[in-house]
XYZ file of C-alpha atoms in Angstrom:
431
model
C 31.977 -43.589 16.914
C 29.861 -40.842 18.358
C 30.941 -39.142 21.765
C 29.230 -41.236 24.507
C 29.478 -38.332 26.886
C 26.876 -36.534 24.769
C 23.124 -37.020 25.320
C 21.688 -39.609 22.891
C 20.010 -37.012 20.688
C 23.337 -35.206 20.129
C 25.095 -38.587 19.555
C 22.556 -39.428 16.859
C 22.950 -36.068 15.247
C 26.716 -36.459 15.432
C 26.632 -39.868 13.656
C 24.422 -38.538 10.860
C 26.710 -35.479 10.357
C 29.669 -37.848 9.917
C 27.956 -39.501 7.044
C 28.547 -37.256 4.124
C 25.259 -37.196 2.194
C 26.127 -34.110 0.124
C 23.619 -33.367 -2.658
C 25.026 -31.166 -5.535
C 21.759 -31.176 -7.455
C 20.750 -32.295 -10.970
C 21.219 -35.949 -10.028
C 24.731 -35.582 -8.684
C 24.894 -36.584 -5.095
C 26.805 -38.906 -2.656
C 23.614 -40.626 -1.860
C 21.712 -41.279 1.327
C 22.018 -45.194 1.592
C 24.330 -45.243 4.476
C 22.374 -42.695 6.427
C 19.207 -44.490 5.686
C 20.717 -47.715 6.840
C 21.808 -46.076 10.118
C 18.306 -44.833 10.578
C 16.763 -48.142 9.757
C 19.100 -49.958 12.206
C 18.120 -47.562 14.998
C 14.389 -48.124 14.219
C 15.010 -51.869 14.156
C 16.578 -51.660 17.605
C 13.343 -50.181 18.835
C 11.347 -53.189 17.622
C 10.095 -51.417 14.417
C 10.143 -52.872 10.999
C 11.711 -50.271 8.643
C 10.968 -50.476 4.823
C 13.400 -48.959 2.305
C 12.762 -47.590 -1.200
C 15.627 -46.834 -3.427
C 14.207 -45.879 -6.937
C 17.603 -44.604 -8.039
C 20.968 -46.160 -6.973
C 21.961 -44.888 -3.617
C 19.048 -42.421 -3.338
C 17.582 -44.309 -0.353
C 14.356 -43.500 1.614
C 13.320 -45.319 4.741
C 9.936 -45.589 6.530
C 8.507 -47.252 9.700
C 5.019 -47.163 11.126
C 4.273 -47.101 14.779
C 0.811 -48.343 15.712
C -1.231 -45.981 17.956
C -3.688 -46.615 20.570
C -6.442 -45.473 18.329
C -5.547 -46.577 14.806
C -8.912 -45.388 13.559
C -7.729 -41.906 13.906
C -5.876 -40.307 10.974
C -2.116 -41.027 11.126
C 0.561 -38.431 11.428
C 3.536 -38.286 9.174
C 6.756 -37.272 10.877
C 9.449 -36.827 8.329
C 12.915 -35.550 7.731
C 15.483 -35.626 4.932
C 18.939 -37.204 5.004
C 20.721 -35.254 2.363
C 22.640 -31.907 2.985
C 23.899 -29.340 0.702
C 27.672 -29.476 -0.032
C 30.206 -27.703 2.171
C 33.540 -26.225 1.133
C 35.819 -27.283 4.025
C 38.290 -24.463 3.396
C 35.512 -21.962 4.284
C 34.773 -23.656 7.623
C 36.567 -23.219 10.896
C 35.951 -26.978 11.622
C 35.748 -29.965 9.376
C 32.128 -29.813 8.201
C 31.596 -33.631 8.472
C 33.477 -34.269 11.724
C 30.594 -33.424 13.981
C 32.720 -31.540 16.369
C 31.339 -30.408 19.715
C 32.664 -27.003 20.778
C 31.389 -24.312 23.271
C 28.267 -26.477 23.920
C 27.328 -26.709 20.290
C 27.427 -29.475 17.743
C 29.042 -28.270 14.577
C 28.786 -29.629 10.991
C 26.773 -29.729 7.765
C 23.288 -30.807 8.759
C 23.421 -29.446 12.298
C 20.713 -26.971 11.365
C 19.349 -28.420 8.002
C 18.223 -31.048 9.022
C 20.106 -33.843 10.729
C 19.192 -32.104 14.002
C 15.548 -32.827 13.493
C 16.225 -36.280 12.189
C 18.089 -36.959 15.498
C 15.203 -35.454 17.567
C 12.651 -37.631 15.763
C 14.608 -40.756 16.490
C 15.420 -39.781 20.090
C 11.883 -38.774 20.848
C 10.431 -42.104 19.460
C 13.073 -44.007 21.438
C 11.885 -42.197 24.634
C 8.385 -43.277 24.050
C 8.904 -46.926 22.886
C 11.646 -47.781 25.489
C 9.168 -46.664 28.188
C 6.547 -49.201 26.698
C 4.183 -46.405 25.570
C 2.158 -45.998 22.404
C 1.259 -42.756 20.596
C -2.382 -41.800 20.560
C -2.463 -42.417 16.740
C -0.446 -44.094 14.174
C 2.793 -42.366 13.487
C 4.534 -42.832 10.002
C 8.211 -41.982 10.250
C 9.810 -41.189 6.975
C 13.316 -40.065 6.099
C 13.600 -38.832 2.419
C 16.289 -38.551 -0.052
C 16.987 -35.520 -2.192
C 15.214 -32.810 -0.504
C 17.932 -30.477 -1.293
C 17.189 -30.945 -4.957
C 13.501 -30.262 -4.613
C 12.737 -33.849 -3.786
C 12.618 -34.863 -7.494
C 14.599 -38.019 -6.774
C 13.264 -38.455 -3.291
C 9.830 -37.585 -1.848
C 8.221 -37.031 -5.306
C 9.059 -40.562 -6.255
C 8.101 -42.018 -2.901
C 4.615 -40.567 -2.902
C 4.272 -41.687 -6.552
C 5.505 -45.188 -6.093
C 4.938 -45.967 -2.430
C 1.528 -44.305 -1.586
C 0.780 -47.109 0.702
C 3.405 -45.905 3.151
C 1.034 -42.950 3.873
C -2.199 -44.889 4.132
C -4.609 -43.196 6.497
C -2.447 -40.142 7.034
C -3.864 -36.601 6.886
C -1.249 -34.376 8.523
C 2.515 -34.208 8.632
C 5.265 -32.384 10.618
C 8.787 -31.694 9.642
C 11.445 -29.008 9.537
C 11.840 -25.217 9.738
C 9.320 -24.333 12.357
C 8.783 -24.517 16.150
C 12.244 -22.856 16.800
C 12.607 -19.710 18.817
C 13.402 -16.047 17.837
C 14.095 -13.094 20.068
C 12.209 -9.959 19.246
C 13.051 -6.820 21.240
C 14.466 -9.179 24.060
C 11.106 -11.185 24.079
C 11.307 -14.846 23.049
C 8.672 -16.343 20.659
C 8.289 -19.531 18.701
C 7.575 -19.596 15.005
C 5.289 -22.355 13.824
C 5.475 -22.841 10.003
C 1.984 -23.140 8.418
C 2.982 -22.437 4.848
C 5.597 -22.394 2.218
C 6.432 -20.098 -0.672
C 6.291 -21.606 -4.251
C 9.502 -22.854 -5.647
C 10.783 -22.086 -9.133
C 14.438 -22.910 -10.109
C 15.092 -21.238 -13.407
C 17.907 -21.232 -15.982
C 18.612 -18.080 -18.025
C 20.150 -18.901 -21.333
C 21.880 -16.242 -23.521
C 23.145 -16.822 -27.018
C 25.543 -14.892 -29.046
C 28.337 -15.556 -31.594
C 31.359 -17.441 -30.814
C 34.795 -15.890 -31.719
C 38.302 -14.940 -30.721
C 38.703 -13.240 -27.367
C 40.636 -10.443 -29.040
C 37.890 -9.323 -31.444
C 35.746 -6.241 -31.381
C 32.508 -8.187 -30.523
C 28.962 -6.963 -29.894
C 27.217 -10.301 -29.748
C 28.746 -11.695 -26.538
C 26.618 -14.141 -24.776
C 28.308 -13.598 -21.439
C 27.729 -9.860 -21.600
C 24.086 -10.416 -22.422
C 23.708 -12.888 -19.537
C 25.596 -10.661 -17.074
C 23.206 -7.763 -17.820
C 20.176 -10.110 -17.235
C 21.538 -11.568 -13.993
C 22.489 -8.171 -12.734
C 18.921 -6.861 -13.542
C 17.307 -9.799 -11.635
C 19.730 -9.418 -8.711
C 18.975 -5.629 -8.343
C 15.219 -6.102 -8.623
C 13.459 -5.238 -5.305
C 10.063 -7.158 -5.273
C 7.223 -5.406 -3.552
C 5.725 -6.578 -0.221
C 2.714 -8.785 -0.713
C 1.159 -10.030 2.447
C -0.873 -13.180 2.860
C -3.099 -14.271 5.735
C -0.178 -15.984 7.451
C 2.267 -13.081 7.010
C -0.407 -10.736 8.262
C -0.788 -12.939 11.412
C 2.942 -12.968 11.795
C 3.085 -9.366 11.839
C 0.205 -8.933 14.334
C 1.950 -11.480 16.675
C 5.215 -9.548 16.553
C 3.285 -6.271 17.033
C 1.582 -7.634 20.146
C 4.938 -8.905 21.550
C 6.720 -5.569 20.934
C 4.294 -2.892 20.751
C 5.653 -1.902 17.340
C 3.346 -0.893 14.462
C 2.442 -3.470 11.749
C 2.469 -0.676 9.185
C 6.198 -1.180 8.184
C 6.726 -5.015 8.020
C 10.418 -4.601 7.318
C 10.980 -2.436 10.361
C 9.023 -4.881 12.526
C 11.128 -7.772 11.150
C 14.250 -5.807 12.024
C 13.418 -6.155 15.681
C 13.969 -9.916 15.383
C 17.715 -9.371 15.185
C 19.457 -12.315 13.388
C 16.218 -13.591 12.028
C 15.383 -10.400 10.173
C 16.437 -11.428 6.775
C 14.542 -14.832 7.118
C 11.373 -12.956 7.968
C 11.616 -10.282 5.349
C 11.824 -13.001 2.686
C 8.482 -14.249 3.649
C 6.788 -10.813 2.747
C 7.834 -10.800 -0.972
C 9.050 -12.765 -3.841
C 12.821 -13.389 -3.904
C 14.968 -14.110 -7.007
C 18.617 -14.789 -6.365
C 21.300 -15.689 -8.959
C 23.089 -18.680 -7.658
C 25.167 -20.196 -10.534
C 26.990 -18.871 -13.640
C 27.995 -21.329 -16.438
C 29.952 -20.021 -19.520
C 33.035 -20.338 -21.553
C 35.827 -22.942 -21.731
C 39.089 -20.914 -22.675
C 40.390 -17.475 -21.791
C 40.620 -16.363 -25.423
C 37.454 -17.923 -26.709
C 34.120 -15.921 -26.691
C 31.458 -18.701 -26.137
C 28.252 -19.021 -28.107
C 26.100 -19.668 -25.067
C 26.089 -18.628 -21.368
C 23.668 -19.585 -18.688
C 22.768 -18.858 -15.136
C 20.604 -20.499 -12.421
C 18.219 -18.411 -10.439
C 16.426 -19.514 -7.228
C 13.005 -17.865 -7.051
C 10.664 -18.222 -4.113
C 7.165 -16.886 -4.935
C 4.238 -15.846 -2.784
C 1.631 -18.623 -3.364
C -0.573 -17.953 -6.189
C 1.607 -15.436 -7.942
C 3.787 -17.840 -9.912
C 2.715 -17.061 -13.428
C 2.740 -13.272 -12.849
C 6.325 -13.554 -11.451
C 7.505 -15.561 -14.606
C 6.099 -12.807 -16.788
C 7.716 -10.081 -14.847
C 11.095 -11.961 -14.954
C 10.829 -12.183 -18.743
C 10.238 -8.390 -18.793
C 13.209 -7.779 -16.518
C 15.684 -9.786 -18.712
C 14.241 -8.863 -22.172
C 13.228 -10.979 -25.089
C 16.768 -11.930 -25.999
C 17.194 -14.168 -22.834
C 15.442 -17.579 -22.704
C 13.961 -18.647 -19.387
C 13.895 -22.326 -18.798
C 12.186 -23.922 -15.893
C 14.351 -26.602 -14.081
C 11.970 -27.279 -11.176
C 8.662 -25.785 -10.205
C 6.727 -26.674 -7.112
C 3.595 -25.504 -5.369
C 3.177 -22.930 -2.601
C 1.023 -23.750 0.341
C -0.744 -21.906 3.219
C -2.820 -23.505 5.963
C -4.804 -21.885 8.833
C -3.142 -21.509 12.090
C -5.936 -23.642 13.694
C -6.944 -27.203 14.428
C -6.117 -29.987 16.787
C -2.524 -30.643 15.648
C -1.830 -26.911 15.728
C -3.283 -26.638 19.272
C -1.210 -29.703 20.304
C 2.008 -28.104 19.053
C 1.366 -24.871 20.698
C 0.478 -26.705 23.903
C 3.642 -28.890 23.851
C 5.791 -25.787 23.496
C 3.845 -24.187 26.358
C 4.537 -27.082 28.796
C 8.265 -26.806 28.222
C 8.633 -23.020 27.844
C 5.549 -21.599 29.698
C 4.211 -18.206 28.703
C 6.218 -17.881 25.463
C 3.946 -16.970 22.513
C 3.771 -19.174 19.322
C 3.308 -17.176 16.209
C 2.438 -18.493 12.703
C 4.765 -17.884 9.746
C 5.253 -18.562 6.052
C 8.419 -20.287 5.185
C 10.480 -18.525 2.582
C 11.872 -21.838 1.283
C 10.321 -25.312 0.914
C 10.278 -28.723 2.314
C 9.148 -32.262 1.456
C 5.663 -31.273 2.774
C 5.045 -30.118 -0.878
C 5.173 -33.681 -2.088
C 2.887 -34.939 0.671
C 0.445 -32.171 -0.266
C -0.007 -33.865 -3.585
C -1.605 -36.874 -1.906
C -3.731 -34.761 0.453
C -1.529 -34.498 3.546
C -1.391 -31.071 5.229
C 2.153 -30.257 6.418
C 3.579 -28.077 9.176
C 7.027 -27.055 10.239
C 7.678 -28.171 13.819
C 11.385 -28.859 14.770
C 11.143 -27.280 18.210
C 14.466 -25.561 19.446
C 14.831 -23.046 22.208
C 17.784 -21.007 20.988
C 20.081 -18.335 22.352
C 19.052 -14.843 21.425
C 22.260 -13.955 19.709
C 22.553 -17.137 17.590
C 21.987 -16.472 13.923
C 20.254 -19.856 13.427
C 18.277 -18.953 10.376
C 21.434 -17.504 8.751
C 23.089 -20.892 9.028
C 20.803 -22.698 6.742
C 23.047 -23.561 3.868
C 25.709 -21.419 5.461
C 29.202 -21.728 6.860
C 29.950 -23.078 10.408
C 26.473 -24.616 10.772
C 25.893 -25.452 14.490
C 23.193 -26.140 17.037
C 23.319 -25.912 20.846
C 23.334 -29.425 22.411
C 20.874 -28.175 25.017
C 18.515 -27.096 22.133
C 18.509 -30.606 20.700
C 17.606 -31.929 24.190
C 14.799 -29.442 24.498
C 13.559 -30.313 21.031
C 13.566 -34.060 21.937
C 11.484 -33.439 25.014
C 8.997 -31.271 23.205
C 8.597 -33.601 20.309
C 8.379 -36.661 22.533
C 5.564 -34.813 24.370
C 3.754 -34.019 21.202
C 4.000 -37.589 19.781
C 2.552 -39.069 22.921
C -0.479 -36.783 23.087
C -1.518 -35.500 19.639
């Protein structure tokens, strides 16, 4: 049971954290069924009629539509994902699935990515419906499976097989935007209007199998290690887009620093520095090594997984450059490839998000940015829905919030969840 002394939004987040929906990728996952049933039960308690879609056993998605005062207006999709990346309990100072509250913060896997936003959505909708209010336009609430595996067993299947869920929708909001950063002691909010392209690659090196004691010049692991090290040491050049240029201009206006050195300007953002720097360039990070089966056996094959996030529109160029980096003796296989996106920082929904933040934190600027990672907005883009990142959180200046995505000791201030609930409820009532 959740801690009833907590505000409802934190109770919901705590409940969801305690449902272990770890997603290991490649089809290996605990599954989201229990979390989806929890969400569905909550929506039912509000008088809504949730629908479920489980295309693969236990990979459960849930949706409910709230009718607006003006159903002729295009609908807004408000979505989250219910899976989380795995957590190694020994690395944490708390049980990652206990949902501990300590020092005013809710700890656990998903507290940042993204059971916090799931809870804010549910609590904000509850505020509105319990007061007998309707949104201005139809809201389509969707909670997806498998986002942490690129959505291939979640949102990609939902938009393919259940397009009717999204009838009349043109825009969407979800995670990794609307949160605050502190730059030279000035607070600002980042509103996500784009995402880098995604390429999950596998490097495959082949050699000749043999005894571990032999003199051996055709060692697949050696070839793979050299390729992985070459990729890991590559420093990709800065390549600005309209969104990252606007980000730099906003940070410059806030701090008085020059836009001429993007990395130096990002450094003024303290804990958010690495997150911002990743938006200026392609990143290619080795994440998994796979080789061998016995200490004294040289394997014939070795492989590695590389997580590549690409400036939109440069995908093919980056693939060609990666092949040059590793050489012709390494095969590059594409495991998952998804689009990049970039949307102007303009329009009625953007104005409404900026205004909602302004009503709850007056005078604090809202700056557009390009997310260095990806969300389920990519799947929605395939059916013509424009997505933004808006999970509003007012955060302490010294909290490395962005560093906790997929990190250890993930946590979020309870008061930040309450702030997000208020802002989100405000937005959903008025946009």
